[in-house]
Amino acid sequence: MKVDADAVRNLLEQCFPSGPPSDAQVRGQEVRFFRNHWTDRWPAHLPLAPILQGAEQVETISRQDVFARADSVDSEADAVDFYVAVTAWGSGSKAQRVARCVKVLHEDGAAGALLRSFTAVRAGNAVEAYRRLNTWAEDRIKYFGPAFFTKWLYFSGFDRWPSSGVPAPLILDARVAAAIGWRATRWPSAAYEEYLLFSDRIGAEWCPNESTHVVEYALFRAGGSIR
């Protein structure tokens, strides 16, 4: 699955005629979510995640808020709480999307798979973590598809990525895929690696002074005009 770099660059320049977004703009991207959408469906075998224990029913969460929670993940319970933060940001106030996200936590072994995946990403291997989450015999969890588990990979590792020359994890969903001319889902791990490498290359050309998640954010915005 290759990417037409010239076509994508032209699309980004058309969508952002004044220049690329800033890192601060990306980190500040926020959504609202409703705690009761989660608590009404919460699995009985898990303690309620701390992020859902506030008194206010409506909460606002930004990318930077989610990044801040990643540094506190040490156990399966922490991974579950972090998962809620990641997917609350990803699903927002849409109850149907939240219902699917909660189904993931009802699956046997979900918390362990999440923690193993988190650990793999923090060790600097985003593509391998993607492969594991996309493979039933390893860490794949029912209802947890690439559009959401790449959000998990991104928030788990992007802000603490080692400077090893290996591209940092980024979100890949249907809107991003549309912007780069790919099908809407079913991306193998090799395709995810190609997307990360491409984002590094286009970032170096289009927004050399910004973090690579600026490219993902811009592709998401641009993809919305295509779908």
CSV table of C-alpha atoms in Angstrom, one decimal:
chain,number,residue,atom,x,y,z
A,1,MET,CA,0.0,0.0,0.0
A,2,LYS,CA,1.9,3.0,-1.3
A,3,VAL,CA,1.2,6.7,-1.0
A,4,ASP,CA,1.3,9.3,-3.7
A,5,ALA,CA,3.3,11.9,-1.9
A,6,ASP,CA,2.8,14.6,-4.4
A,7,ALA,CA,-1.0,14.2,-4.3
A,8,VAL,CA,-1.0,14.3,-0.5
A,9,ARG,CA,1.2,17.3,-0.3
A,10,ASN,CA,-1.1,19.1,-2.7
A,11,LEU,CA,-4.1,18.2,-0.7
A,12,LEU,CA,-2.5,19.5,2.5
A,13,GLU,CA,-1.5,22.7,0.9
A,14,GLN,CA,-5.1,23.2,-0.4
A,15,CYS,CA,-6.6,22.4,3.0
A,16,PHE,CA,-4.1,24.6,4.9
A,17,PRO,CA,-3.3,27.5,2.6
A,18,SER,CA,-1.9,29.5,5.5
A,19,GLY,CA,0.5,26.8,6.5
A,20,PRO,CA,0.5,23.7,8.8
A,21,PRO,CA,-1.2,23.6,12.1
A,22,SER,CA,1.1,23.9,15.2
A,23,ASP,CA,2.0,21.3,17.7
A,24,ALA,CA,0.2,23.3,20.4
A,25,GLN,CA,-3.0,23.3,18.3
A,26,VAL,CA,-2.8,19.5,17.9
A,27,ARG,CA,-2.2,19.0,21.7
A,28,GLY,CA,-5.1,21.3,22.5
A,29,GLN,CA,-7.6,19.3,20.4
A,30,GLU,CA,-10.3,18.4,22.8
A,31,VAL,CA,-13.7,16.6,23.0
A,32,ARG,CA,-16.5,16.3,25.5
A,33,PHE,CA,-17.6,13.0,26.8
A,34,PHE,CA,-20.4,11.9,29.2
A,35,ARG,CA,-19.4,9.7,32.1
A,36,ASN,CA,-22.8,8.0,32.3
A,37,HIS,CA,-22.3,6.6,28.7
A,38,TRP,CA,-19.5,4.6,30.2
A,39,THR,CA,-20.8,3.9,33.7
A,40,ASP,CA,-24.1,2.6,32.5
A,41,ARG,CA,-22.3,-0.1,30.5
A,42,TRP,CA,-19.3,-0.8,32.7
A,43,PRO,CA,-18.3,-4.5,33.1
A,44,ALA,CA,-19.1,-5.9,36.6
A,45,HIS,CA,-15.8,-7.6,37.0
A,46,LEU,CA,-13.7,-4.4,36.8
A,47,PRO,CA,-13.5,-1.6,39.4
A,48,LEU,CA,-14.8,1.7,38.0
A,49,ALA,CA,-11.9,3.5,36.3
A,50,PRO,CA,-10.8,6.6,38.3
A,51,ILE,CA,-11.4,8.9,35.3
A,52,LEU,CA,-15.1,8.0,35.5
A,53,GLN,CA,-15.5,8.7,39.2
A,54,GLY,CA,-15.9,12.5,39.1
A,55,ALA,CA,-19.1,14.2,40.1
A,56,GLU,CA,-19.6,16.0,36.8
A,57,GLN,CA,-21.4,14.0,34.1
A,58,VAL,CA,-19.8,16.0,31.3
A,59,GLU,CA,-16.1,16.2,31.0
A,60,THR,CA,-13.7,17.7,28.5
A,61,ILE,CA,-10.5,16.0,27.6
A,62,SER,CA,-7.7,17.1,25.2
A,63,ARG,CA,-4.9,15.2,23.6
A,64,GLN,CA,-2.5,16.7,26.1
A,65,ASP,CA,-4.7,15.5,29.0
A,66,VAL,CA,-4.5,12.0,27.6
A,67,PHE,CA,-0.7,12.2,27.2
A,68,ALA,CA,-0.4,13.2,30.8
A,69,ARG,CA,-2.1,10.1,32.0
A,70,ALA,CA,0.2,7.8,30.1
A,71,ASP,CA,3.1,8.3,32.6
A,72,SER,CA,1.0,6.8,35.4
A,73,VAL,CA,0.4,3.4,33.7
A,74,ASP,CA,2.1,0.6,35.7
A,75,SER,CA,-0.6,-2.0,36.2
A,76,GLU,CA,-3.6,-3.6,34.4
A,77,ALA,CA,-5.9,-1.3,36.4
A,78,ASP,CA,-3.9,1.7,35.2
A,79,ALA,CA,-4.1,0.4,31.6
A,80,VAL,CA,-7.9,0.2,31.9
A,81,ASP,CA,-8.1,3.8,33.2
A,82,PHE,CA,-5.8,5.0,30.4
A,83,TYR,CA,-7.8,3.1,27.8
A,84,VAL,CA,-10.9,5.0,28.9
A,85,ALA,CA,-9.1,8.3,28.6
A,86,VAL,CA,-7.8,7.4,25.1
A,87,THR,CA,-11.2,6.1,23.8
A,88,ALA,CA,-13.2,8.8,25.5
A,89,TRP,CA,-11.2,11.3,23.5
A,90,GLY,CA,-11.6,9.1,20.4
A,91,SER,CA,-15.3,8.5,20.7
A,92,GLY,CA,-16.4,11.8,22.4
A,93,SER,CA,-20.1,12.2,23.1
A,94,LYS,CA,-21.4,9.6,20.7
A,95,ALA,CA,-23.1,6.9,22.8
A,96,GLN,CA,-22.9,4.2,20.1
A,97,ARG,CA,-19.2,4.6,19.8
A,98,VAL,CA,-18.8,4.5,23.5
A,99,ALA,CA,-20.8,1.3,23.7
A,100,ARG,CA,-18.4,-0.4,21.3
A,101,CYS,CA,-15.4,0.9,23.3
A,102,VAL,CA,-16.8,-0.5,26.6
A,103,LYS,CA,-17.4,-3.9,24.9
A,104,VAL,CA,-13.6,-4.2,24.6
A,105,LEU,CA,-13.3,-4.2,28.4
A,106,HIS,CA,-15.9,-7.0,28.7
A,107,GLU,CA,-13.6,-9.3,26.8
A,108,ASP,CA,-11.5,-11.8,28.8
A,109,GLY,CA,-7.9,-10.8,29.1
A,110,ALA,CA,-8.4,-7.3,27.7
A,111,ALA,CA,-6.6,-5.5,30.5
A,112,GLY,CA,-3.6,-7.8,30.2
A,113,ALA,CA,-3.4,-7.3,26.4
A,114,LEU,CA,-3.6,-3.5,26.8
A,115,LEU,CA,-0.8,-3.5,29.3
A,116,ARG,CA,1.4,-5.7,27.2
A,117,SER,CA,0.7,-3.5,24.2
A,118,PHE,CA,1.5,-0.3,26.2
A,119,THR,CA,4.8,-1.8,27.4
A,120,ALA,CA,5.8,-2.8,23.8
A,121,VAL,CA,5.1,0.7,22.5
A,122,ARG,CA,7.0,2.4,25.4
A,123,ALA,CA,10.0,0.1,24.5
A,124,GLY,CA,10.0,1.8,21.1
A,125,ASN,CA,8.3,-0.8,18.8
A,126,ALA,CA,5.1,0.7,17.5
A,127,VAL,CA,4.9,-1.5,14.4
A,128,GLU,CA,5.3,-4.7,16.4
A,129,ALA,CA,2.7,-3.6,18.9
A,130,TYR,CA,0.4,-2.9,16.0
A,131,ARG,CA,1.0,-6.4,14.6
A,132,ARG,CA,0.2,-8.0,18.0
A,133,LEU,CA,-3.0,-6.0,18.4
A,134,ASN,CA,-4.0,-7.0,14.9
A,135,THR,CA,-3.3,-10.8,15.5
A,136,TRP,CA,-5.8,-13.0,17.2
A,137,ALA,CA,-3.2,-15.4,18.6
A,138,GLU,CA,-1.5,-12.5,20.4
A,139,ASP,CA,-2.9,-9.3,21.8
A,140,ARG,CA,-5.9,-8.7,19.5
A,141,ILE,CA,-9.1,-7.9,21.4
A,142,LYS,CA,-12.6,-8.2,20.0
A,143,TYR,CA,-14.2,-4.9,19.1
A,144,PHE,CA,-10.8,-3.1,19.2
A,145,GLY,CA,-10.0,-2.3,15.6
A,146,PRO,CA,-7.1,-0.4,14.1
A,147,ALA,CA,-8.9,3.0,14.0
A,148,PHE,CA,-9.0,2.9,17.8
A,149,PHE,CA,-6.0,0.8,18.7
A,150,THR,CA,-3.8,3.2,16.7
A,151,LYS,CA,-5.1,5.9,19.0
A,152,TRP,CA,-4.0,3.6,21.9
A,153,LEU,CA,-0.5,3.2,20.4
A,154,TYR,CA,-0.2,6.9,19.7
A,155,PHE,CA,-1.1,8.1,23.1
A,156,SER,CA,0.9,5.3,24.7
A,157,GLY,CA,4.2,6.2,23.1
A,158,PHE,CA,4.3,9.4,21.0
A,159,ASP,CA,5.2,11.8,23.8
A,160,ARG,CA,8.0,9.6,25.2
A,161,TRP,CA,9.3,8.3,21.9
A,162,PRO,CA,13.0,7.4,21.9
A,163,SER,CA,15.1,9.3,19.3
A,164,SER,CA,16.2,6.1,17.6
A,165,GLY,CA,15.4,7.0,14.0
A,166,VAL,CA,12.3,4.7,14.2
A,167,PRO,CA,9.1,6.7,13.4
A,168,ALA,CA,6.7,7.4,16.4
A,169,PRO,CA,3.2,5.9,16.5
A,170,LEU,CA,0.4,7.9,14.9
A,171,ILE,CA,-3.3,7.5,14.6
A,172,LEU,CA,-4.6,5.8,11.4
A,173,ASP,CA,-8.3,5.9,10.9
A,174,ALA,CA,-10.7,6.1,7.9
A,175,ARG,CA,-10.3,9.8,7.5
A,176,VAL,CA,-6.5,9.7,7.5
A,177,ALA,CA,-6.7,6.7,5.1
A,178,ALA,CA,-9.0,8.7,2.8
A,179,ALA,CA,-6.4,11.6,2.7
A,180,ILE,CA,-3.6,9.2,1.6
A,181,GLY,CA,-5.7,7.3,-0.9
A,182,TRP,CA,-6.1,4.1,1.1
A,183,ARG,CA,-9.1,1.9,1.8
A,184,ALA,CA,-11.1,2.7,5.0
A,185,THR,CA,-9.9,-0.3,7.1
A,186,ARG,CA,-8.0,-3.6,7.2
A,187,TRP,CA,-4.5,-2.3,7.1
A,188,PRO,CA,-1.7,-4.9,7.8
A,189,SER,CA,1.2,-4.0,10.0
A,190,ALA,CA,3.4,-3.4,6.9
A,191,ALA,CA,0.9,-0.7,5.8
A,192,TYR,CA,1.0,0.9,9.2
A,193,GLU,CA,4.8,1.1,9.0
A,194,GLU,CA,4.6,2.6,5.5
A,195,TYR,CA,2.2,5.2,6.9
A,196,LEU,CA,4.5,6.1,9.7
A,197,LEU,CA,7.5,6.4,7.4
A,198,PHE,CA,5.5,8.5,4.9
A,199,SER,CA,4.4,10.8,7.7
A,200,ASP,CA,8.0,11.4,8.8
A,201,ARG,CA,9.0,12.2,5.2
A,202,ILE,CA,6.0,14.5,4.5
A,203,GLY,CA,6.5,16.2,7.9
A,204,ALA,CA,10.2,16.9,7.1
A,205,GLU,CA,9.1,18.7,3.9
A,206,TRP,CA,5.8,20.3,4.8
A,207,CYS,CA,6.2,21.1,8.5
A,208,PRO,CA,9.9,20.6,9.4
A,209,ASN,CA,9.6,22.6,12.6
A,210,GLU,CA,6.6,20.7,14.1
A,211,SER,CA,6.1,17.2,15.5
A,212,THR,CA,4.9,14.5,13.2
A,213,HIS,CA,1.5,14.3,14.8
A,214,VAL,CA,0.8,17.6,13.0
A,215,VAL,CA,0.8,15.6,9.8
A,216,GLU,CA,-1.7,13.1,11.2
A,217,TYR,CA,-4.0,15.9,12.5
A,218,ALA,CA,-3.8,17.6,9.1
A,219,LEU,CA,-4.5,14.4,7.2
A,220,PHE,CA,-7.5,13.8,9.5
A,221,ARG,CA,-8.9,17.2,8.7
A,222,ALA,CA,-8.2,16.9,5.0
A,223,GLY,CA,-9.7,13.4,4.9
A,224,GLY,CA,-13.0,14.8,6.3
A,225,SER,CA,-13.4,16.8,3.1
A,226,ILE,CA,-13.0,13.7,1.0
A,227,ARG,CA,-15.3,11.1,2.7
